Tab-separated table of C-alpha atoms in Angstrom:
chain	number	residue	atom	x	y	z
A	1	MET	CA	14.444	-18.776	-18.347
A	2	PRO	CA	13.552	-18.018	-14.679
A	3	PHE	CA	15.977	-16.157	-12.451
A	4	ASP	CA	18.779	-18.509	-11.403
A	5	PRO	CA	20.635	-17.521	-8.205
A	6	ALA	CA	23.296	-20.145	-8.917
A	7	THR	CA	24.290	-18.218	-12.039
A	8	ARG	CA	23.771	-14.694	-10.775
A	9	PRO	CA	22.955	-14.460	-7.037
A	10	LEU	CA	21.431	-11.302	-5.618
A	11	THR	CA	23.542	-8.979	-3.515
A	12	PRO	CA	22.332	-8.235	0.041
A	13	ASN	CA	21.232	-4.754	-1.080
A	14	GLU	CA	19.308	-6.145	-4.055
A	15	ALA	CA	17.592	-8.718	-1.854
A	16	ARG	CA	16.585	-6.073	0.702
A	17	VAL	CA	15.256	-3.686	-1.959
A	18	LEU	CA	13.348	-6.441	-3.755
A	19	ALA	CA	11.838	-7.881	-0.561
A	20	THR	CA	10.830	-4.413	0.639
A	21	LEU	CA	8.948	-3.821	-2.608
A	22	MET	CA	7.227	-7.179	-2.127
A	23	GLU	CA	6.299	-6.359	1.469
A	24	LYS	CA	4.944	-2.868	0.840
A	25	ALA	CA	2.899	-4.044	-2.154
A	26	ARG	CA	0.891	-6.167	0.287
A	27	THR	CA	0.980	-4.233	3.548
A	28	VAL	CA	0.642	-0.607	2.335
A	29	PRO	CA	-0.917	-0.848	-1.148
A	30	ASP	CA	-1.889	2.850	-1.062
A	31	SER	CA	1.808	3.761	-1.152
A	32	TYR	CA	2.630	1.295	-3.899
A	33	PRO	CA	4.312	1.524	-6.438
A	34	MET	CA	7.066	3.058	-4.313
A	35	SER	CA	9.194	6.145	-4.669
A	36	LEU	CA	12.907	5.892	-3.959
A	37	ASN	CA	12.482	7.752	-0.654
A	38	GLY	CA	9.679	5.495	0.521
A	39	LEU	CA	11.606	2.421	-0.523
A	40	LEU	CA	14.692	3.616	1.325
A	41	THR	CA	12.701	4.066	4.536
A	42	GLY	CA	11.360	0.532	4.219
A	43	CYS	CA	14.788	-0.943	3.530
A	44	ASN	CA	16.300	0.697	6.611
A	45	GLN	CA	13.520	-0.159	9.071
A	46	LYS	CA	14.733	-1.190	12.513
A	47	THR	CA	11.859	-3.642	13.017
A	48	SER	CA	10.962	-6.811	11.096
A	49	ARG	CA	14.411	-6.822	9.506
A	50	ASP	CA	17.298	-9.240	9.947
A	51	PRO	CA	19.871	-7.986	9.579
A	52	VAL	CA	19.134	-4.287	10.108
A	53	MET	CA	20.789	-2.440	7.248
A	54	THR	CA	21.713	1.138	6.336
A	55	ILE	CA	21.277	1.554	2.596
A	56	SER	CA	21.997	4.904	0.936
A	57	ASP	CA	20.105	6.530	-1.938
A	58	ALA	CA	22.900	5.519	-4.301
A	59	ASP	CA	22.876	1.918	-2.998
A	60	ALA	CA	19.115	1.628	-3.478
A	61	GLN	CA	19.197	3.131	-6.967
A	62	GLU	CA	22.026	0.822	-8.000
A	63	ALA	CA	20.072	-2.169	-6.682
A	64	LEU	CA	16.939	-1.077	-8.542
A	65	ASP	CA	18.861	-0.689	-11.786
A	66	SER	CA	20.301	-4.190	-11.395
A	67	LEU	CA	16.919	-5.695	-10.504
A	68	LYS	CA	15.467	-4.055	-13.600
A	69	LEU	CA	18.097	-5.746	-15.767
A	70	LEU	CA	17.176	-9.054	-14.121
A	71	SER	CA	13.470	-8.423	-14.846
A	72	LEU	CA	12.726	-8.529	-11.112
A	73	ALA	CA	11.643	-4.870	-10.850
A	74	PHE	CA	10.458	-2.155	-13.186
A	75	GLU	CA	9.599	1.539	-13.241
A	76	SER	CA	6.009	2.724	-13.248
A	77	SER	CA	4.987	5.442	-15.685
A	78	GLY	CA	2.491	8.273	-15.394
A	79	ASN	CA	3.919	9.950	-12.277
A	80	ARG	CA	6.179	12.945	-11.828
A	81	THR	CA	8.184	10.938	-9.301
A	82	THR	CA	9.661	7.700	-10.538
A	83	ARG	CA	8.057	4.767	-8.773
A	84	TRP	CA	9.033	1.148	-8.659
A	85	GLU	CA	7.253	-2.213	-8.636
A	86	HIS	CA	8.549	-5.732	-8.199
A	87	ASN	CA	8.126	-8.519	-10.738
A	88	PHE	CA	9.174	-11.329	-8.429
A	89	GLN	CA	6.618	-14.026	-9.151
A	90	ARG	CA	6.965	-13.825	-12.896
A	91	GLY	CA	10.717	-13.178	-12.864
A	92	VAL	CA	11.489	-16.119	-10.588
A	93	GLY	CA	8.640	-18.328	-11.772
A	94	VAL	CA	6.994	-19.210	-8.465
A	95	PRO	CA	3.389	-19.125	-7.197
A	96	GLU	CA	2.132	-16.451	-4.828
A	97	GLN	CA	2.594	-18.529	-1.668
A	98	SER	CA	6.205	-19.322	-2.505
A	99	ALA	CA	6.907	-15.669	-3.294
A	100	VAL	CA	5.552	-14.689	0.133
A	101	LEU	CA	7.829	-17.154	1.910
A	102	LEU	CA	10.889	-16.061	-0.060
A	103	GLY	CA	10.128	-12.398	0.573
A	104	LEU	CA	9.883	-13.007	4.326
A	105	LEU	CA	13.127	-14.984	4.362
A	106	MET	CA	14.900	-12.148	2.553
A	107	LEU	CA	13.568	-9.576	5.016
A	108	ARG	CA	13.737	-11.440	8.321
A	109	GLY	CA	16.466	-14.032	7.865
A	110	PRO	CA	16.170	-17.775	8.593
A	111	GLN	CA	12.883	-18.835	10.210
A	112	THR	CA	10.986	-21.985	11.132
A	113	ALA	CA	7.821	-22.931	9.259
A	114	GLY	CA	5.798	-21.811	12.280
A	115	GLU	CA	7.485	-18.410	12.382
A	116	LEU	CA	6.934	-17.975	8.660
A	117	ARG	CA	3.233	-18.713	9.014
A	118	ILE	CA	2.883	-16.103	11.779
A	119	ASN	CA	4.991	-13.477	9.985
A	120	ALA	CA	3.050	-14.018	6.740
A	121	GLU	CA	-0.286	-12.955	8.268
A	122	ARG	CA	-0.307	-9.511	6.599
A	123	TRP	CA	0.963	-10.940	3.301
A	124	TYR	CA	-0.954	-14.152	2.895
A	125	ARG	CA	-2.924	-16.383	5.278
A	126	PHE	CA	-1.704	-19.959	5.186
A	127	ALA	CA	-4.246	-22.504	6.401
A	128	ASP	CA	-1.734	-24.278	8.641
A	129	ILE	CA	1.941	-25.031	9.128
A	130	SER	CA	1.667	-28.085	6.876
A	131	SER	CA	0.812	-25.860	3.905
A	132	VAL	CA	3.848	-23.675	4.648
A	133	GLU	CA	6.061	-26.762	4.819
A	134	ALA	CA	4.646	-28.057	1.537
A	135	PHE	CA	5.647	-24.884	-0.325
A	136	LEU	CA	9.061	-24.860	1.359
A	137	ASP	CA	9.645	-28.467	0.305
A	138	GLU	CA	8.637	-27.565	-3.236
A	139	LEU	CA	11.110	-24.679	-3.277
A	140	GLN	CA	13.857	-26.910	-1.905
A	141	GLU	CA	13.240	-29.619	-4.513
A	142	ARG	CA	12.922	-27.202	-7.446
A	143	SER	CA	14.416	-28.675	-10.616
A	144	ALA	CA	17.414	-27.275	-12.458
A	145	GLU	CA	15.177	-26.566	-15.473
A	146	LYS	CA	13.198	-24.123	-13.326
A	147	GLY	CA	16.298	-22.467	-11.881
A	148	GLY	CA	17.212	-24.862	-9.078
A	149	PRO	CA	16.435	-24.851	-5.327
A	150	LEU	CA	15.529	-21.498	-3.784
A	151	VAL	CA	15.526	-22.482	-0.096
A	152	MET	CA	17.287	-24.936	2.168
A	153	GLN	CA	16.618	-26.355	5.606
A	154	LEU	CA	19.364	-25.472	8.058
A	155	PRO	CA	20.848	-27.947	10.549
A	156	ARG	CA	18.965	-28.039	13.835
A	157	ALA	CA	20.479	-25.592	16.303
A	158	PRO	CA	21.402	-26.807	19.804
A	159	GLY	CA	18.310	-26.786	22.011
A	160	ALA	CA	15.953	-25.915	19.156
A	161	ARG	CA	12.814	-27.976	18.566
A	162	GLU	CA	12.380	-27.008	14.910
A	163	GLN	CA	14.734	-26.486	12.023
A	164	ARG	CA	14.892	-23.129	10.318
A	165	TRP	CA	14.753	-22.379	6.606
A	166	ALA	CA	16.940	-19.969	4.635
A	167	HIS	CA	16.628	-18.605	1.093
A	168	LEU	CA	19.263	-19.188	-1.594
A	169	LEU	CA	18.569	-16.100	-3.700
A	170	CYS	CA	21.884	-14.600	-2.577
A	171	GLY	CA	23.758	-17.842	-3.241
A	172	PRO	CA	24.780	-20.744	-0.983
A	173	VAL	CA	24.257	-20.402	2.768
A	174	ASP	CA	27.080	-20.990	5.227
A	175	THR	CA	25.427	-23.639	7.408
A	176	SER	CA	28.349	-23.712	9.844
A	177	SER	CA	27.281	-20.350	11.249
A	178	ALA	CA	23.567	-21.185	11.517
A	179	PRO	CA	23.610	-22.795	15.004
A	180	ALA	CA	25.596	-19.911	16.446
A	181	ALA	CA	23.140	-17.418	15.005
A	182	SER	CA	20.243	-19.292	16.579
A	183	ALA	CA	21.993	-19.464	19.946
A	184	SER	CA	22.629	-15.726	19.881
A	185	ALA	CA	18.888	-15.170	19.552
A	186	ALA	CA	18.196	-16.997	22.841
A	187	PRO	CA	18.844	-13.991	25.134
A	188	ALA	CA	16.487	-11.839	23.060
A	189	LEU	CA	13.789	-14.511	23.251
A	190	ALA	CA	14.263	-14.845	27.006
A	191	ALA	CA	13.918	-11.073	27.376
A	192	ARG	CA	10.677	-11.106	25.399
A	193	VAL	CA	9.273	-13.908	27.552
A	194	GLU	CA	10.254	-12.050	30.708
A	195	ALA	CA	8.583	-8.867	29.454
A	196	LEU	CA	5.402	-10.757	28.568
A	197	GLU	CA	5.310	-12.424	31.972
A	198	ALA	CA	5.675	-9.060	33.676
A	199	GLU	CA	2.886	-7.635	31.521
A	200	VAL	CA	0.587	-10.549	32.352
A	201	ALA	CA	1.320	-10.141	36.071
A	202	GLU	CA	0.495	-6.453	35.844
A	203	LEU	CA	-2.761	-7.182	34.013
A	204	ARG	CA	-3.744	-9.809	36.587
A	205	SER	CA	-3.078	-7.309	39.353
A	206	THR	CA	-5.220	-4.680	37.630
A	207	VAL	CA	-8.080	-7.118	37.046
A	208	GLY	CA	-7.848	-8.302	40.652
A	209	ARG	CA	-8.054	-4.730	41.926
A	210	LEU	CA	-11.061	-3.964	39.726
A	211	CYS	CA	-12.821	-7.160	40.780
A	212	ALA	CA	-12.181	-6.369	44.438
A	213	GLU	CA	-13.796	-2.951	43.976
A	214	LEU	CA	-16.808	-4.662	42.395
A	215	GLY	CA	-16.942	-7.438	44.948
A	216	LEU	CA	-16.122	-10.136	42.381
A	217	THR	CA	-13.650	-13.005	42.464
A	218	PRO	CA	-12.984	-14.504	39.001
A	219	ALA	CA	-12.192	-18.204	38.994
A	220	SER	CA	-9.010	-17.529	37.048
A	221	LEU	CA	-7.753	-15.368	39.899
A	222	SER	CA	-8.760	-17.692	42.728
A	223	PRO	CA	-6.050	-19.714	44.497
A	224	PRO	CA	-5.784	-23.371	43.414
A	225	GLY	CA	-8.432	-25.595	44.965
A	226	GLN	CA	-10.734	-22.669	45.808
A	227	ASP	CA	-12.651	-22.333	42.511
């Protein structure tokens, strides 16, 4: 029987440990299987994590022991230092593409299909957003015989063009808090846009200065109507 979050949902620590194993298996294969220390560093990263967490050695070891009992992780033999691998695809009973999407949702929180496609680049290259949506729909419509739905589409947040998706591996999602969470991300997005605009302006200034020294005037830098 595949893992059923409705019967035994993952704790936040278990989800972070499991998703970190899944991430590092794809992004840093030379360091995989992972030692406890390496895993701990990955779990407590300040980037590409939502929420940012502070997991202790004891927390991580407890999560690993629980994941082992659930057949979602196992120890590797043949090393002086105990190392760990995930068994997500087989333990949950999903294809590779679905495992990638679930891993990203566990690590980065709710995301749109477009965000998932971009964030999956180092894990798996989806052909287009439609393929991402197809796997998300499949996960949402998963039958009870297979363990039930593993994702859900959240209500559209105020001002948002696309709906976000959330995983259900840690149990039901409180949809009442989803719009507020999205709204709180708006200032951060605005700051990123402002920083990018400033960077582009600086680059244009640098290119303009270099072109002036060379006696060139690129069309892209010419005033409107003077191309």
